[in-house]
Amino acid sequence: MGKDEFKKKLLTIIEKQSNVVIKPEEFTTPLPELGIDSLHAVMIANDLEEIFDVIIDDREIKKFINVNSIVDYFEEKYMD
Amino acid sequence: MSSQKSFFDLFIPQERKDIFAPLNDFNEYLKSSIAAKEYAYRRTLQTPTSSKIQVAEFGQMIMMGSNNYLDFANNPQVVAAAKKALEGYGYGSGSVALLGGTFELHRKLETSIANFYQREHAAVFPTGYSANVGTISALVQEGDLILMDMYAHASLVDGATLSGATVKFFQHNDIKHLEKTLTRLRDKFGGVLIVTDGVFSMDGDVCVLPDLLSIKQKYNARLLIDEAHAIGIIGKEGRGTEEYFNRIGEVDIITGTLSKAPAGIGGYVTGSSKMVEYVRHFASSYIFSTSLPPPVVGGLIEVFHILETDLSHKAKLEHNIERFAGKLRSLGFNIGETITAIIPIIIGDEPRTKTMAKEMAEAGIFCSAVVFPAVSKTQSRLRISLMSSHTDKEIDRVLELLEQLGRKHGVI
């Protein structure tokens, strides 16, 4: 899966877990400023684990600062 | 220098070539917060901590922000016992507990704690924080899985980090979420430890112990509960979460602090002799810390004597909880699911919470504003802690002010 496809999937998961729709100009905005808190982040991580069959240590969630940082994290750890 | 950053910005790691790089930004934040009179940390007490205190720059205040729930910090019996230990054993312990720092007093305190929880054995740490960090990091290793309630105390999270195990959080008191994670991940790991507070420090509610016990059996896991805010407070005789649910003896590992209701300093782990002795010899925070000073240990032994023999303090606290929480609920405040001395008054947004805390302080009420990142952005709150020694008059004064401020700021 490429970066763009992953980002699209990620935005769907974020919307499902937090009811927040993130626009492209908000991809670098800190998630809490968009109304996404640590509770949402845990659930987002769970969905990512299930979909991509990986295990994310929840202490890594602190690296999920904004949409782009989640994409970068996944790219670095799990994408070819 | 960049424009002033918010408190949240300061938590985001930045690229730098000097570890001192964030210091200027933080100091700017600190100065502006103090100038705006929003900085409410490190107020200076000038009298013993109790329900009424003298505070520098504020004068006399009603203390609604202390964990000294049963007012043992300045209890005459406890102070007398501490003085006696001071005179008999001196001011310091001189060594770590495994070498020259175990006095007969420390052994007596450990026996008192074990007896209180009806366990074989207990080990006393220098703080509650170090008890949690040490216990988890001693027992759990890489390849194991820690499942932790999202609202668990930071010391439990730090212990999990130090252990090297994989950590997964489950939604607060959400057994379905916990079980779903276990179903998905149990087979991928060796040992599993489920971790929770007994009473949660920011919300005053209680963990779902019977469900946790069933789950830990079903999935061959161990259960640790931190009784920091439960000891002396819940259960018929104040023995905490197990007694509250009538499940004494079923939790694998009980930890706690001696600094809240017991009103001293120190932490403990209690359980089987085998488990406690293992932790004692493998927990770095125990091995490498000097043991508690004798006067504190003497005071704590007396605290456990009072906890075992005199329930009047607990009864008075329960009266105060009922009076205070009952009225707040009838006024329409959101105080969550609390059943304990911790009363979260959930305001929602940060500005109103900080304003209300400031106005409370100006009116002589000492309480804490808890905001992001300690709680989520929509859950900003005033955190009130009740004590057994609050009088009806003091409680009514605080209620009257809260009603007035709640209406003024559109909270109720």
PDB file of N, CA and C in Angstrom, chain B residues 137-219:
ATOM      1  N   SER B 137       8.244  -3.145  36.661  1.00  0.00           N
ATOM      2  CA  SER B 137       9.480  -3.394  35.906  1.00  0.00           C
ATOM      3  C   SER B 137      10.209  -4.638  36.420  1.00  0.00           C
ATOM      4  N   ALA B 138       9.979  -5.017  37.681  1.00  0.00           N
ATOM      5  CA  ALA B 138      10.609  -6.236  38.206  1.00  0.00           C
ATOM      6  C   ALA B 138       9.913  -7.489  37.674  1.00  0.00           C
ATOM      7  N   LEU B 139       8.596  -7.430  37.549  1.00  0.00           N
ATOM      8  CA  LEU B 139       7.839  -8.643  37.229  1.00  0.00           C
ATOM      9  C   LEU B 139       7.641  -8.890  35.736  1.00  0.00           C
ATOM     10  N   VAL B 140       7.680  -7.817  34.963  1.00  0.00           N
ATOM     11  CA  VAL B 140       7.310  -7.928  33.540  1.00  0.00           C
ATOM     12  C   VAL B 140       8.558  -7.727  32.686  1.00  0.00           C
ATOM     13  N   GLN B 141       8.622  -8.409  31.543  1.00  0.00           N
ATOM     14  CA  GLN B 141       9.809  -8.268  30.690  1.00  0.00           C
ATOM     15  C   GLN B 141       9.410  -8.184  29.221  1.00  0.00           C
ATOM     16  N   GLU B 142      10.384  -7.918  28.377  1.00  0.00           N
ATOM     17  CA  GLU B 142      10.168  -7.869  26.938  1.00  0.00           C
ATOM     18  C   GLU B 142       9.545  -9.186  26.483  1.00  0.00           C
ATOM     19  N   GLY B 143       8.582  -9.094  25.589  1.00  0.00           N
ATOM     20  CA  GLY B 143       7.886 -10.309  25.141  1.00  0.00           C
ATOM     21  C   GLY B 143       6.581 -10.523  25.889  1.00  0.00           C
ATOM     22  N   ASP B 144       6.411  -9.809  27.003  1.00  0.00           N
ATOM     23  CA  ASP B 144       5.138  -9.835  27.735  1.00  0.00           C
ATOM     24  C   ASP B 144       4.242  -8.704  27.228  1.00  0.00           C
ATOM     25  N   LEU B 145       2.983  -8.753  27.656  1.00  0.00           N
ATOM     26  CA  LEU B 145       2.013  -7.732  27.248  1.00  0.00           C
ATOM     27  C   LEU B 145       1.401  -7.094  28.503  1.00  0.00           C
ATOM     28  N   ILE B 146       1.350  -5.771  28.511  1.00  0.00           N
ATOM     29  CA  ILE B 146       0.671  -5.062  29.601  1.00  0.00           C
ATOM     30  C   ILE B 146      -0.578  -4.410  29.033  1.00  0.00           C
ATOM     31  N   LEU B 147      -1.705  -4.700  29.647  1.00  0.00           N
ATOM     32  CA  LEU B 147      -2.976  -4.088  29.243  1.00  0.00           C
ATOM     33  C   LEU B 147      -3.398  -3.147  30.358  1.00  0.00           C
ATOM     34  N   MET B 148      -3.524  -1.887  30.016  1.00  0.00           N
ATOM     35  CA  MET B 148      -3.697  -0.885  31.065  1.00  0.00           C
ATOM     36  C   MET B 148      -4.923  -0.006  30.808  1.00  0.00           C
ATOM     37  N   ASP B 149      -5.698   0.241  31.862  1.00  0.00           N
ATOM     38  CA  ASP B 149      -6.819   1.174  31.735  1.00  0.00           C
ATOM     39  C   ASP B 149      -6.264   2.536  31.307  1.00  0.00           C
ATOM     40  N   MET B 150      -6.970   3.190  30.400  1.00  0.00           N
ATOM     41  CA  MET B 150      -6.488   4.478  29.863  1.00  0.00           C
ATOM     42  C   MET B 150      -6.328   5.546  30.930  1.00  0.00           C
ATOM     43  N   TYR B 151      -7.071   5.409  32.046  1.00  0.00           N
ATOM     44  CA  TYR B 151      -6.997   6.434  33.091  1.00  0.00           C
ATOM     45  C   TYR B 151      -6.015   6.045  34.197  1.00  0.00           C
ATOM     46  N   ALA B 152      -5.233   4.998  33.980  1.00  0.00           N
ATOM     47  CA  ALA B 152      -4.305   4.556  35.032  1.00  0.00           C
ATOM     48  C   ALA B 152      -3.251   5.628  35.303  1.00  0.00           C
ATOM     49  N   HIS B 153      -2.723   5.588  36.509  1.00  0.00           N
ATOM     50  CA  HIS B 153      -1.773   6.628  36.955  1.00  0.00           C
ATOM     51  C   HIS B 153      -0.468   6.585  36.159  1.00  0.00           C
ATOM     52  N   ALA B 154       0.163   7.745  36.015  1.00  0.00           N
ATOM     53  CA  ALA B 154       1.401   7.874  35.243  1.00  0.00           C
ATOM     54  C   ALA B 154       2.506   6.947  35.747  1.00  0.00           C
ATOM     55  N   SER B 155       2.533   6.672  37.033  1.00  0.00           N
ATOM     56  CA  SER B 155       3.585   5.796  37.574  1.00  0.00           C
ATOM     57  C   SER B 155       3.446   4.380  37.025  1.00  0.00           C
ATOM     58  N   LEU B 156       2.216   3.965  36.759  1.00  0.00           N
ATOM     59  CA  LEU B 156       1.992   2.632  36.186  1.00  0.00           C
ATOM     60  C   LEU B 156       2.464   2.608  34.735  1.00  0.00           C
ATOM     61  N   VAL B 157       2.208   3.695  34.030  1.00  0.00           N
ATOM     62  CA  VAL B 157       2.662   3.795  32.630  1.00  0.00           C
ATOM     63  C   VAL B 157       4.193   3.785  32.587  1.00  0.00           C
ATOM     64  N   ASP B 158       4.819   4.529  33.498  1.00  0.00           N
ATOM     65  CA  ASP B 158       6.287   4.588  33.511  1.00  0.00           C
ATOM     66  C   ASP B 158       6.891   3.225  33.869  1.00  0.00           C
ATOM     67  N   GLY B 159       6.253   2.507  34.776  1.00  0.00           N
ATOM     68  CA  GLY B 159       6.716   1.162  35.126  1.00  0.00           C
ATOM     69  C   GLY B 159       6.626   0.240  33.924  1.00  0.00           C
ATOM     70  N   ALA B 160       5.522   0.375  33.182  1.00  0.00           N
ATOM     71  CA  ALA B 160       5.335  -0.444  31.980  1.00  0.00           C
ATOM     72  C   ALA B 160       6.413  -0.122  30.949  1.00  0.00           C
ATOM     73  N   THR B 161       6.724   1.147  30.791  1.00  0.00           N
ATOM     74  CA  THR B 161       7.749   1.553  29.828  1.00  0.00           C
ATOM     75  C   THR B 161       9.099   0.954  30.207  1.00  0.00           C
ATOM     76  N   LEU B 162       9.415   1.026  31.474  1.00  0.00           N
ATOM     77  CA  LEU B 162      10.700   0.517  31.949  1.00  0.00           C
ATOM     78  C   LEU B 162      10.812  -1.001  31.786  1.00  0.00           C
ATOM     79  N   SER B 163       9.676  -1.682  31.837  1.00  0.00           N
ATOM     80  CA  SER B 163       9.694  -3.150  31.772  1.00  0.00           C
ATOM     81  C   SER B 163      10.137  -3.676  30.406  1.00  0.00           C
ATOM     82  N   GLY B 164       9.916  -2.888  29.350  1.00  0.00           N
ATOM     83  CA  GLY B 164      10.259  -3.347  28.002  1.00  0.00           C
ATOM     84  C   GLY B 164       9.153  -4.148  27.340  1.00  0.00           C
ATOM     85  N   ALA B 165       8.048  -4.384  28.047  1.00  0.00           N
ATOM     86  CA  ALA B 165       6.927  -5.134  27.473  1.00  0.00           C
ATOM     87  C   ALA B 165       6.160  -4.245  26.481  1.00  0.00           C
ATOM     88  N   THR B 166       5.309  -4.868  25.675  1.00  0.00           N
ATOM     89  CA  THR B 166       4.400  -4.103  24.808  1.00  0.00           C
ATOM     90  C   THR B 166       3.215  -3.644  25.644  1.00  0.00           C
ATOM     91  N   VAL B 167       2.813  -2.393  25.437  1.00  0.00           N
ATOM     92  CA  VAL B 167       1.714  -1.829  26.231  1.00  0.00           C
ATOM     93  C   VAL B 167       0.530  -1.526  25.331  1.00  0.00           C
ATOM     94  N   LYS B 168      -0.647  -1.988  25.735  1.00  0.00           N
ATOM     95  CA  LYS B 168      -1.886  -1.597  25.049  1.00  0.00           C
ATOM     96  C   LYS B 168      -2.843  -1.034  26.094  1.00  0.00           C
ATOM     97  N   PHE B 169      -3.445   0.091  25.776  1.00  0.00           N
ATOM     98  CA  PHE B 169      -4.437   0.681  26.682  1.00  0.00           C
ATOM     99  C   PHE B 169      -5.832   0.193  26.303  1.00  0.00           C
ATOM    100  N   PHE B 170      -6.687   0.037  27.309  1.00  0.00           N
ATOM    101  CA  PHE B 170      -8.098  -0.194  26.997  1.00  0.00           C
ATOM    102  C   PHE B 170      -8.908   0.983  27.517  1.00  0.00           C
ATOM    103  N   GLN B 171     -10.020   1.235  26.838  1.00  0.00           N
ATOM    104  CA  GLN B 171     -10.882   2.360  27.218  1.00  0.00           C
ATOM    105  C   GLN B 171     -11.272   2.210  28.680  1.00  0.00           C
ATOM    106  N   HIS B 172     -11.426   3.344  29.333  1.00  0.00           N
ATOM    107  CA  HIS B 172     -11.649   3.361  30.773  1.00  0.00           C
ATOM    108  C   HIS B 172     -12.797   2.446  31.199  1.00  0.00           C
ATOM    109  N   ASN B 173     -12.453   1.466  32.041  1.00  0.00           N
ATOM    110  CA  ASN B 173     -13.434   0.520  32.597  1.00  0.00           C
ATOM    111  C   ASN B 173     -14.241  -0.222  31.530  1.00  0.00           C
ATOM    112  N   ASP B 174     -13.673  -0.345  30.335  1.00  0.00           N
ATOM    113  CA  ASP B 174     -14.397  -0.964  29.228  1.00  0.00           C
ATOM    114  C   ASP B 174     -13.902  -2.408  29.048  1.00  0.00           C
ATOM    115  N   ILE B 175     -14.616  -3.333  29.658  1.00  0.00           N
ATOM    116  CA  ILE B 175     -14.199  -4.736  29.645  1.00  0.00           C
ATOM    117  C   ILE B 175     -14.282  -5.330  28.242  1.00  0.00           C
ATOM    118  N   LYS B 176     -15.251  -4.854  27.462  1.00  0.00           N
ATOM    119  CA  LYS B 176     -15.380  -5.374  26.083  1.00  0.00           C
ATOM    120  C   LYS B 176     -14.127  -5.030  25.286  1.00  0.00           C
ATOM    121  N   HIS B 177     -13.651  -3.807  25.451  1.00  0.00           N
ATOM    122  CA  HIS B 177     -12.449  -3.390  24.736  1.00  0.00           C
ATOM    123  C   HIS B 177     -11.249  -4.213  25.205  1.00  0.00           C
ATOM    124  N   LEU B 178     -11.158  -4.410  26.523  1.00  0.00           N
ATOM    125  CA  LEU B 178     -10.056  -5.215  27.080  1.00  0.00           C
ATOM    126  C   LEU B 178     -10.093  -6.631  26.494  1.00  0.00           C
ATOM    127  N   GLU B 179     -11.279  -7.227  26.488  1.00  0.00           N
ATOM    128  CA  GLU B 179     -11.379  -8.610  26.017  1.00  0.00           C
ATOM    129  C   GLU B 179     -11.101  -8.707  24.522  1.00  0.00           C
ATOM    130  N   LYS B 180     -11.560  -7.709  23.783  1.00  0.00           N
ATOM    131  CA  LYS B 180     -11.320  -7.712  22.333  1.00  0.00           C
ATOM    132  C   LYS B 180      -9.809  -7.690  22.058  1.00  0.00           C
ATOM    133  N   THR B 181      -9.096  -6.866  22.822  1.00  0.00           N
ATOM    134  CA  THR B 181      -7.636  -6.779  22.641  1.00  0.00           C
ATOM    135  C   THR B 181      -6.980  -8.101  23.026  1.00  0.00           C
ATOM    136  N   LEU B 182      -7.440  -8.694  24.122  1.00  0.00           N
ATOM    137  CA  LEU B 182      -6.869  -9.978  24.556  1.00  0.00           C
ATOM    138  C   LEU B 182      -7.124 -11.078  23.529  1.00  0.00           C
ATOM    139  N   THR B 183      -8.333 -11.103  22.993  1.00  0.00           N
ATOM    140  CA  THR B 183      -8.670 -12.113  21.988  1.00  0.00           C
ATOM    141  C   THR B 183      -7.713 -12.000  20.806  1.00  0.00           C
ATOM    142  N   ARG B 184      -7.451 -10.752  20.433  1.00  0.00           N
ATOM    143  CA  ARG B 184      -6.611 -10.488  19.258  1.00  0.00           C
ATOM    144  C   ARG B 184      -5.131 -10.775  19.518  1.00  0.00           C
ATOM    145  N   LEU B 185      -4.670 -10.461  20.749  1.00  0.00           N
ATOM    146  CA  LEU B 185      -3.223 -10.446  20.963  1.00  0.00           C
ATOM    147  C   LEU B 185      -2.679 -11.495  21.945  1.00  0.00           C
ATOM    148  N   ARG B 186      -3.544 -12.145  22.721  1.00  0.00           N
ATOM    149  CA  ARG B 186      -3.041 -13.000  23.816  1.00  0.00           C
ATOM    150  C   ARG B 186      -1.973 -13.987  23.356  1.00  0.00           C
ATOM    151  N   ASP B 187      -2.241 -14.657  22.222  1.00  0.00           N
ATOM    152  CA  ASP B 187      -1.329 -15.719  21.779  1.00  0.00           C
ATOM    153  C   ASP B 187       0.009 -15.203  21.258  1.00  0.00           C
ATOM    154  N   LYS B 188       0.071 -13.916  21.016  1.00  0.00           N
ATOM    155  CA  LYS B 188       1.316 -13.361  20.452  1.00  0.00           C
ATOM    156  C   LYS B 188       2.327 -13.000  21.541  1.00  0.00           C
ATOM    157  N   PHE B 189       1.918 -13.136  22.810  1.00  0.00           N
ATOM    158  CA  PHE B 189       2.802 -12.719  23.903  1.00  0.00           C
ATOM    159  C   PHE B 189       2.967 -13.818  24.940  1.00  0.00           C
ATOM    160  N   GLY B 190       4.009 -13.644  25.765  1.00  0.00           N
ATOM    161  CA  GLY B 190       4.243 -14.581  26.858  1.00  0.00           C
ATOM    162  C   GLY B 190       3.313 -14.278  28.023  1.00  0.00           C
ATOM    163  N   GLY B 191       3.840 -13.623  29.069  1.00  0.00           N
ATOM    164  CA  GLY B 191       3.006 -13.263  30.213  1.00  0.00           C
ATOM    165  C   GLY B 191       2.152 -12.042  29.918  1.00  0.00           C
ATOM    166  N   VAL B 192       1.012 -11.955  30.601  1.00  0.00           N
ATOM    167  CA  VAL B 192       0.134 -10.789  30.439  1.00  0.00           C
ATOM    168  C   VAL B 192      -0.200 -10.212  31.812  1.00  0.00           C
ATOM    169  N   LEU B 193      -0.043  -8.913  31.940  1.00  0.00           N
ATOM    170  CA  LEU B 193      -0.425  -8.227  33.173  1.00  0.00           C
ATOM    171  C   LEU B 193      -1.491  -7.181  32.857  1.00  0.00           C
ATOM    172  N   ILE B 194      -2.618  -7.274  33.560  1.00  0.00           N
ATOM    173  CA  ILE B 194      -3.665  -6.258  33.447  1.00  0.00           C
ATOM    174  C   ILE B 194      -3.450  -5.269  34.588  1.00  0.00           C
ATOM    175  N   VAL B 195      -3.470  -3.983  34.256  1.00  0.00           N
ATOM    176  CA  VAL B 195      -3.122  -2.949  35.242  1.00  0.00           C
ATOM    177  C   VAL B 195      -4.230  -1.898  35.323  1.00  0.00           C
ATOM    178  N   THR B 196      -4.610  -1.577  36.537  1.00  0.00           N
ATOM    179  CA  THR B 196      -5.630  -0.534  36.712  1.00  0.00           C
ATOM    180  C   THR B 196      -5.480   0.146  38.067  1.00  0.00           C
ATOM    181  N   ASP B 197      -6.002   1.348  38.181  1.00  0.00           N
ATOM    182  CA  ASP B 197      -6.191   1.946  39.496  1.00  0.00           C
ATOM    183  C   ASP B 197      -7.404   1.273  40.141  1.00  0.00           C
ATOM    184  N   GLY B 198      -7.436   1.181  41.468  1.00  0.00           N
ATOM    185  CA  GLY B 198      -8.653   0.741  42.154  1.00  0.00           C
ATOM    186  C   GLY B 198      -9.677   1.864  42.110  1.00  0.00           C
ATOM    187  N   VAL B 199      -9.284   3.033  42.632  1.00  0.00           N
ATOM    188  CA  VAL B 199     -10.070   4.265  42.511  1.00  0.00           C
ATOM    189  C   VAL B 199      -9.254   5.201  41.616  1.00  0.00           C
ATOM    190  N   PHE B 200      -9.909   5.792  40.633  1.00  0.00           N
ATOM    191  CA  PHE B 200      -9.183   6.605  39.648  1.00  0.00           C
ATOM    192  C   PHE B 200      -8.982   8.030  40.156  1.00  0.00           C
ATOM    193  N   SER B 201      -7.738   8.504  39.967  1.00  0.00           N
ATOM    194  CA  SER B 201      -7.316   9.730  40.646  1.00  0.00           C
ATOM    195  C   SER B 201      -7.970  11.000  40.132  1.00  0.00           C
ATOM    196  N   MET B 202      -8.393  11.017  38.895  1.00  0.00           N
ATOM    197  CA  MET B 202      -8.998  12.234  38.352  1.00  0.00           C
ATOM    198  C   MET B 202     -10.524  12.191  38.375  1.00  0.00           C
ATOM    199  N   ASP B 203     -11.101  11.002  38.549  1.00  0.00           N
ATOM    200  CA  ASP B 203     -12.552  10.872  38.452  1.00  0.00           C
ATOM    201  C   ASP B 203     -13.221  10.323  39.705  1.00  0.00           C
ATOM    202  N   GLY B 204     -12.445   9.708  40.593  1.00  0.00           N
ATOM    203  CA  GLY B 204     -13.019   9.219  41.844  1.00  0.00           C
ATOM    204  C   GLY B 204     -13.912   8.003  41.678  1.00  0.00           C
ATOM    205  N   ASP B 205     -13.941   7.419  40.482  1.00  0.00           N
ATOM    206  CA  ASP B 205     -14.758   6.216  40.283  1.00  0.00           C
ATOM    207  C   ASP B 205     -13.904   4.966  40.543  1.00  0.00           C
ATOM    208  N   VAL B 206     -14.545   3.810  40.501  1.00  0.00           N
ATOM    209  CA  VAL B 206     -13.887   2.567  40.915  1.00  0.00           C
ATOM    210  C   VAL B 206     -13.744   1.639  39.713  1.00  0.00           C
ATOM    211  N   CYS B 207     -12.673   0.858  39.684  1.00  0.00           N
ATOM    212  CA  CYS B 207     -12.485  -0.089  38.575  1.00  0.00           C
ATOM    213  C   CYS B 207     -13.553  -1.184  38.652  1.00  0.00           C
ATOM    214  N   VAL B 208     -13.725  -1.901  37.538  1.00  0.00           N
ATOM    215  CA  VAL B 208     -14.759  -2.951  37.498  1.00  0.00           C
ATOM    216  C   VAL B 208     -14.114  -4.291  37.897  1.00  0.00           C
ATOM    217  N   LEU B 209     -13.783  -4.381  39.165  1.00  0.00           N
ATOM    218  CA  LEU B 209     -12.975  -5.503  39.643  1.00  0.00           C
ATOM    219  C   LEU B 209     -13.545  -6.889  39.309  1.00  0.00           C
ATOM    220  N   PRO B 210     -14.842  -7.155  39.549  1.00  0.00           N
ATOM    221  CA  PRO B 210     -15.324  -8.520  39.255  1.00  0.00           C
ATOM    222  C   PRO B 210     -15.089  -8.912  37.799  1.00  0.00           C
ATOM    223  N   ASP B 211     -15.303  -7.988  36.870  1.00  0.00           N
ATOM    224  CA  ASP B 211     -15.073  -8.289  35.446  1.00  0.00           C
ATOM    225  C   ASP B 211     -13.594  -8.515  35.175  1.00  0.00           C
ATOM    226  N   LEU B 212     -12.752  -7.712  35.796  1.00  0.00           N
ATOM    227  CA  LEU B 212     -11.303  -7.860  35.586  1.00  0.00           C
ATOM    228  C   LEU B 212     -10.817  -9.215  36.100  1.00  0.00           C
ATOM    229  N   LEU B 213     -11.380  -9.646  37.241  1.00  0.00           N
ATOM    230  CA  LEU B 213     -10.992 -10.953  37.792  1.00  0.00           C
ATOM    231  C   LEU B 213     -11.404 -12.093  36.859  1.00  0.00           C
ATOM    232  N   SER B 214     -12.602 -11.978  36.272  1.00  0.00           N
ATOM    233  CA  SER B 214     -13.049 -13.022  35.331  1.00  0.00           C
ATOM    234  C   SER B 214     -12.144 -13.072  34.116  1.00  0.00           C
ATOM    235  N   ILE B 215     -11.822 -11.898  33.589  1.00  0.00           N
ATOM    236  CA  ILE B 215     -10.995 -11.824  32.372  1.00  0.00           C
ATOM    237  C   ILE B 215      -9.592 -12.382  32.630  1.00  0.00           C
ATOM    238  N   LYS B 216      -9.048 -12.029  33.775  1.00  0.00           N
ATOM    239  CA  LYS B 216      -7.666 -12.481  34.034  1.00  0.00           C
ATOM    240  C   LYS B 216      -7.606 -14.014  34.160  1.00  0.00           C
ATOM    241  N   GLN B 217      -8.676 -14.600  34.703  1.00  0.00           N
ATOM    242  CA  GLN B 217      -8.751 -16.071  34.771  1.00  0.00           C
ATOM    243  C   GLN B 217      -8.873 -16.669  33.378  1.00  0.00           C
ATOM    244  N   LYS B 218      -9.773 -16.086  32.614  1.00  0.00           N
ATOM    245  CA  LYS B 218     -10.087 -16.634  31.291  1.00  0.00           C
ATOM    246  C   LYS B 218      -8.873 -16.626  30.365  1.00  0.00           C
ATOM    247  N   TYR B 219      -8.059 -15.579  30.481  1.00  0.00           N
ATOM    248  CA  TYR B 219      -6.940 -15.422  29.530  1.00  0.00           C
ATOM    249  C   TYR B 219      -5.575 -15.676  30.172  1.00  0.00           C
TER     250      TYR B 219
END
